[in-house]
Structure formats: structure tokens, C-alpha cells
Short mmCIF file of C-alpha atoms in Angstrom, two decimals:
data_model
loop_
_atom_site.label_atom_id
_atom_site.label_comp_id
_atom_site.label_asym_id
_atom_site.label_seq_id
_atom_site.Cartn_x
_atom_site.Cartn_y
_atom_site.Cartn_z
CA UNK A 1 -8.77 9.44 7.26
CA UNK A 2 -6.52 9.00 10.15
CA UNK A 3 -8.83 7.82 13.39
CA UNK A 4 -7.79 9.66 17.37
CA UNK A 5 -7.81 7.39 20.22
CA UNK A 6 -7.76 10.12 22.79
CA UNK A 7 -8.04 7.44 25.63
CA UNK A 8 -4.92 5.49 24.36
CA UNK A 9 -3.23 8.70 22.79
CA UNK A 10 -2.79 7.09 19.43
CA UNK A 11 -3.35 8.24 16.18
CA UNK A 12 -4.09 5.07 13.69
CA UNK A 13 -3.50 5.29 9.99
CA UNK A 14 -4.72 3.09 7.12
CA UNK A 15 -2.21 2.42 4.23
CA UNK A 16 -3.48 0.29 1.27
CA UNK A 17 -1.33 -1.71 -0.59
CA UNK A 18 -3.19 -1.61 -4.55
CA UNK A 19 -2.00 -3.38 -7.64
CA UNK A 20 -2.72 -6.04 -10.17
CA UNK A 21 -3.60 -9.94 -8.69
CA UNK A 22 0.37 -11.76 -7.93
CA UNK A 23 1.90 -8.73 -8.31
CA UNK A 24 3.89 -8.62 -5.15
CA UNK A 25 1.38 -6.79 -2.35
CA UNK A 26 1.26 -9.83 -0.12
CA UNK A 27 5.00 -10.96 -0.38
CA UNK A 28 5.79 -6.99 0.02
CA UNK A 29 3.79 -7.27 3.80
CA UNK A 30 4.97 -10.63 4.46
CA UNK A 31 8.61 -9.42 4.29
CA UNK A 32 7.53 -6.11 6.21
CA UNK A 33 6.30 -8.43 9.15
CA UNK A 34 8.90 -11.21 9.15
CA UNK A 35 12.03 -7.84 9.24
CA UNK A 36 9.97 -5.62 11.96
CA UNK A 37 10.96 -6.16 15.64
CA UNK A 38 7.65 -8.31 16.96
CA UNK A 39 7.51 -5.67 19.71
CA UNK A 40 6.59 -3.09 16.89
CA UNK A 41 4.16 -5.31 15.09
CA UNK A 42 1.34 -7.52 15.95
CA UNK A 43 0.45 -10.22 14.66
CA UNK A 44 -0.29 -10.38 10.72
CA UNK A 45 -4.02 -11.80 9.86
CA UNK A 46 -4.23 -13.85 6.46
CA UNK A 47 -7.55 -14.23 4.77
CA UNK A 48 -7.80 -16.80 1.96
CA UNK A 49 -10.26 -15.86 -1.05
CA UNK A 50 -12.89 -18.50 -2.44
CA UNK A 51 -10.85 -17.87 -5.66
CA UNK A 52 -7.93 -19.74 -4.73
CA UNK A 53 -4.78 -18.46 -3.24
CA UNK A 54 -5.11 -15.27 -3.68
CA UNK A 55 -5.10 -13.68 -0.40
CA UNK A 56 -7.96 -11.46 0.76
CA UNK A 57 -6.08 -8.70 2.62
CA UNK A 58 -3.51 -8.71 5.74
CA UNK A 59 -3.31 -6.50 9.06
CA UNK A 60 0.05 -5.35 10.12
CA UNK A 61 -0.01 -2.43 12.73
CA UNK A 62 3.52 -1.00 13.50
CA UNK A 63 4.08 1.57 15.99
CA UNK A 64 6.11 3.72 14.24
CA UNK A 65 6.72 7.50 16.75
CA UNK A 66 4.92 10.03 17.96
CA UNK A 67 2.96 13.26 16.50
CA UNK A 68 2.33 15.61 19.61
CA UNK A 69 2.65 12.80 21.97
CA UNK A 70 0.38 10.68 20.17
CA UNK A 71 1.76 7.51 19.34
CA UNK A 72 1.52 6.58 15.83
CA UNK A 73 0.22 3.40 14.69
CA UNK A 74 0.10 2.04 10.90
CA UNK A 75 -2.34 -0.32 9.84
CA UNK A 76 -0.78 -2.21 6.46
CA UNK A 77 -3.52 -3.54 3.88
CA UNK A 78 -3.27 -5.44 0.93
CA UNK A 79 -6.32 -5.29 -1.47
CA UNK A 80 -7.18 -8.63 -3.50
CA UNK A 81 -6.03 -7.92 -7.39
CA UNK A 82 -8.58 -9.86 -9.01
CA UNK A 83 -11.59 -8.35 -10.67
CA UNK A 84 -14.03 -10.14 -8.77
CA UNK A 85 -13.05 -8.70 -5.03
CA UNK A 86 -13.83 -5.15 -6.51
CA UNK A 87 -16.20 -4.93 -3.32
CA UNK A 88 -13.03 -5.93 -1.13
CA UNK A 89 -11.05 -3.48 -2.53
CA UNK A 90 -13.75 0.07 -2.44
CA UNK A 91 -14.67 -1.27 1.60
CA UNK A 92 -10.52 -1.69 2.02
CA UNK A 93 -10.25 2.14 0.52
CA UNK A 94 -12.36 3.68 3.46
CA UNK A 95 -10.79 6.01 5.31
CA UNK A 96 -7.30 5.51 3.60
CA UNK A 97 -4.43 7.69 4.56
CA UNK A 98 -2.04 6.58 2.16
CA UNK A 99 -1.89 4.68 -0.98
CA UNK A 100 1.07 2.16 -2.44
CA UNK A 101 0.57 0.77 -5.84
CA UNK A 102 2.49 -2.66 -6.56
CA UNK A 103 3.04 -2.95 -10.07
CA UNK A 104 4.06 -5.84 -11.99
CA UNK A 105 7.24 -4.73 -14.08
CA UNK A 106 6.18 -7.36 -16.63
CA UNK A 107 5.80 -6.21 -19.93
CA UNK A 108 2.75 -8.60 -20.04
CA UNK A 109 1.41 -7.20 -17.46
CA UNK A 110 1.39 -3.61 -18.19
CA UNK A 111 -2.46 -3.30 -19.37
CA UNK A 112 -4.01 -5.43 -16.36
CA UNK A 113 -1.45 -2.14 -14.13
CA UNK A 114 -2.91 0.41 -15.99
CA UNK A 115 -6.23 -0.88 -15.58
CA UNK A 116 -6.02 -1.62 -11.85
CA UNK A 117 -4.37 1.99 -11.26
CA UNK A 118 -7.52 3.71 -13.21
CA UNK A 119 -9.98 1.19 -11.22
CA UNK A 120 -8.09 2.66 -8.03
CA UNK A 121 -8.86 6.28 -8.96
CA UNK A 122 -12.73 5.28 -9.83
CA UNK A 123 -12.96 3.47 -6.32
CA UNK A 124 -11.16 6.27 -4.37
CA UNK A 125 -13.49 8.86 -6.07
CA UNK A 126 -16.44 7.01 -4.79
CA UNK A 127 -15.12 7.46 -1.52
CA UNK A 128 -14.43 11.24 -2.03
CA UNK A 129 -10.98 11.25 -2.39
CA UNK A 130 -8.50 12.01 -5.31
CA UNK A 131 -5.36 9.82 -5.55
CA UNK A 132 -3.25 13.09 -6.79
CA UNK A 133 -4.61 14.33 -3.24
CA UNK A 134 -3.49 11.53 -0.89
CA UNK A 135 -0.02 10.42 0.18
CA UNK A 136 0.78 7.65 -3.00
CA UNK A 137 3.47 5.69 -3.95
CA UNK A 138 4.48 2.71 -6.92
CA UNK A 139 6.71 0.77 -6.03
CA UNK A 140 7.59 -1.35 -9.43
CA UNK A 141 8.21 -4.31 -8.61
CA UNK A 142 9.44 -8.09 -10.13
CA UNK A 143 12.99 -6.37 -11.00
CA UNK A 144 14.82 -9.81 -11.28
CA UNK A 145 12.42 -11.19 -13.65
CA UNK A 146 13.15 -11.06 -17.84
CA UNK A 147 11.06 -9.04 -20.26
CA UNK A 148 10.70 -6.22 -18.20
CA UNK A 149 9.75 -2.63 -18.84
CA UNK A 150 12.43 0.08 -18.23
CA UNK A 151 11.70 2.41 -15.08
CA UNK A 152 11.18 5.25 -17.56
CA UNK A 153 8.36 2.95 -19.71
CA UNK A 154 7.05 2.14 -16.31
CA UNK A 155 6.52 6.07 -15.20
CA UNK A 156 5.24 6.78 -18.90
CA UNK A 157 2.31 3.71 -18.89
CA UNK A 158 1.55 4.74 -14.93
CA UNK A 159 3.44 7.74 -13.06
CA UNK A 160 2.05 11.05 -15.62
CA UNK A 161 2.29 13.65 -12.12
CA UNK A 162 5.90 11.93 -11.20
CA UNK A 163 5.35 10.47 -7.99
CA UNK A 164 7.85 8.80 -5.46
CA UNK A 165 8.42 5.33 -7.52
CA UNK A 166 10.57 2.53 -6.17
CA UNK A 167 12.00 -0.04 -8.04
CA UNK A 168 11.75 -3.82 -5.74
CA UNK A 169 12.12 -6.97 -5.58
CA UNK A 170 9.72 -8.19 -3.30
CA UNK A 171 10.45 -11.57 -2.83
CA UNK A 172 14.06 -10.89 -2.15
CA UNK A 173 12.73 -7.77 -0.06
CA UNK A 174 14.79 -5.23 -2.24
CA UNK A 175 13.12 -2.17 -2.00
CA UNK A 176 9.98 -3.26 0.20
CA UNK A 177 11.30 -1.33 3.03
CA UNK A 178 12.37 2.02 0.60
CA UNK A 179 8.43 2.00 0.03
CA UNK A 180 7.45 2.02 3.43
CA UNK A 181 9.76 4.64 4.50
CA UNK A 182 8.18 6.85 1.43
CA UNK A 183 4.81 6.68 2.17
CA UNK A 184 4.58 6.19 5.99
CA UNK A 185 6.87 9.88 5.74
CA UNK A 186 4.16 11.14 3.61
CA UNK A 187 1.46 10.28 5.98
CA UNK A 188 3.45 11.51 8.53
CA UNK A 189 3.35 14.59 6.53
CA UNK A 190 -0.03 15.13 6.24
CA UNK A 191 -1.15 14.42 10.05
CA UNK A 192 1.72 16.59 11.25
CA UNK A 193 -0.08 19.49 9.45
CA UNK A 194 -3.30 19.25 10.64
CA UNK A 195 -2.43 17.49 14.07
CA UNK A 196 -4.76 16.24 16.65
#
């Protein structure tokens, strides 16, 4: 989970943005880094896959308050969507504090979501954690595209225990920023009740 600094006084926290391959996790930090005052932010690390691309994953600490005088600092992930990073995505999962899942709103798409979101629970069980357990979001996302699902398909096919669920548009950054707010306060959440 969360790592101390005592030295520094900052408590660091891993969220993981999850979901299918082009289903909006980059774009989603992109527009997260390009809105965030660069004194809050560093600066955002791209890694291009072999595949193509698809990008491998991206850093984006914000400072984002203080829990008992620790300062709080975020680290942002994306985790590559594309069956053969599944290595990427279990070493990515480590010591997660917080999970967002991107999902394509796509009625196309709906099988590759539902299979990424069951691959998610497999890879956070290996790691001794239960995604009903964590702090977890969906955000579904690709709003403005046609032959979408409703929001109440979309919680049927992928939200059975009725999580916090955001509808976005991640390229126009509509509801990007909703999603943060939900799942940095449930992180927040969780630290603030066991504390440093």
C-alpha cells in the first residue's frame, strides 16, 4: 500500500488507471497533467510499447494536502490494455492504493471490459488484495461516441456491488477530473483511518 517517507514527511500513494487497450487511460492522465498547476505535478514520463502506440504506463505525482502533517503525494499509472503486457500490468498492481477502471462505453467493446475487469481481479488477487476491498472507481468513458451502452447496461455488464461510476469524455476532459476527485477521496479515506 501507501509507502512513509518519514525524512520528507510524505505519504506516497499508487493509483492505477485499468481498462481495455484505447479505451481512454492515457488521454484521461494526459488531460490530468496538461489542467494541474505544474507546481503540483512533475513531469509526466511516456513509455512507448514494442506493440505500437500503445503506451506502456505514465507517472504523474500531484501533491494533493496533508494527513497529520504528512504531505500527500499521488502517483497516477496507466496499465497497457493489451493482452500481451499482462506482466506490465500484475508489476503496475504492486502496492496499489486505489484502483480506476476506464471502460470503453462501446457496445463493441463491452466483452474485451468485462474481460479486462475479471483479469484485474485475478491480477490483484495474486497480489493479495480484493478489488471489493480497495478504493475503486469506473469511470465510463467515450460518451460522445454512437452505439453506446446506457449507464444502467454499463453498471449491469461491470458495476454488480454499485460502485462510484462516472460517465467521461476523456478526450474533451468531461468527467476526467470527477474521477480523480472520487478516488483520490477514497484513498484519502483509507490512510486517514489507519494514519502514519
Amino acid at each position: 500500500m501507501s509507502f512513509i517517507n518519514y525524512a520528507q514527511r510524505e505519504i506516497n500513494c499508487r493509483i492505477v488507471y485499468c481498462g481495455p487497450g484505447l479505451g481512454g487511460k492515457t488521454t484521461n492522465l494526459q488531460h490530468i497533467h496538461d489542467k494541474t498547476n505544474p507546481e503540483a505535478r512533475s513531469k509526466m514520463i511516456l513509455l512507448e510499447s514494442e506493440t505500437g502506440p500503445t503506451l506502456s504506463f505514465d507517472f504523474l505525482p500531484l501533491a494533493l494536502g496533508e494527513i497529520r502533517g504528512f504531505k500527500t503525494r499521488f502517483h497516477l499509472h496507466t496499465v497497457p490494455g493489451e493482452v500481451v503486457h499482462d506482466g506490465s500490468r500484475k508489476q503496475l498492481l504492486r502496492s496499489v492504493d486505489g484502483v480506476v477502471f476506464v471502460a470503453d462505453s462501446q457496445v463493441s467493446r463491452m466483452e474485451n471490459n468485462q474481460a479486462m475487469l475479471e483479469e484485474l481481479r485475478v491480477n490483484l488477487a495474486e497480489q493479495g488484495y480484493a478489488l471489493d476491498k480497495i478504493p475503486f472507481v469506473l469511470q465510463y468513458n467515450k460518451r460522445d461516441l454512437p452505439d453506446i451502452a446506457s449507464v444502467a447496461e454499463m453498471n449491469e455488464w461491470l458495476n454488480p456491488t454499485n460502485v462510484p461510476s462516472f460517465e467521461s469524455t476523456a478526450t474533451k476532459g468531461v468527467g476526467v477530473f470527477d474521477t480523480l476527485k472520487a478516488i483520490a477521496k477514497l484513498v484519502l479515506t483509507e490512510l486517514k483511518k489507519g494514519g502514519p
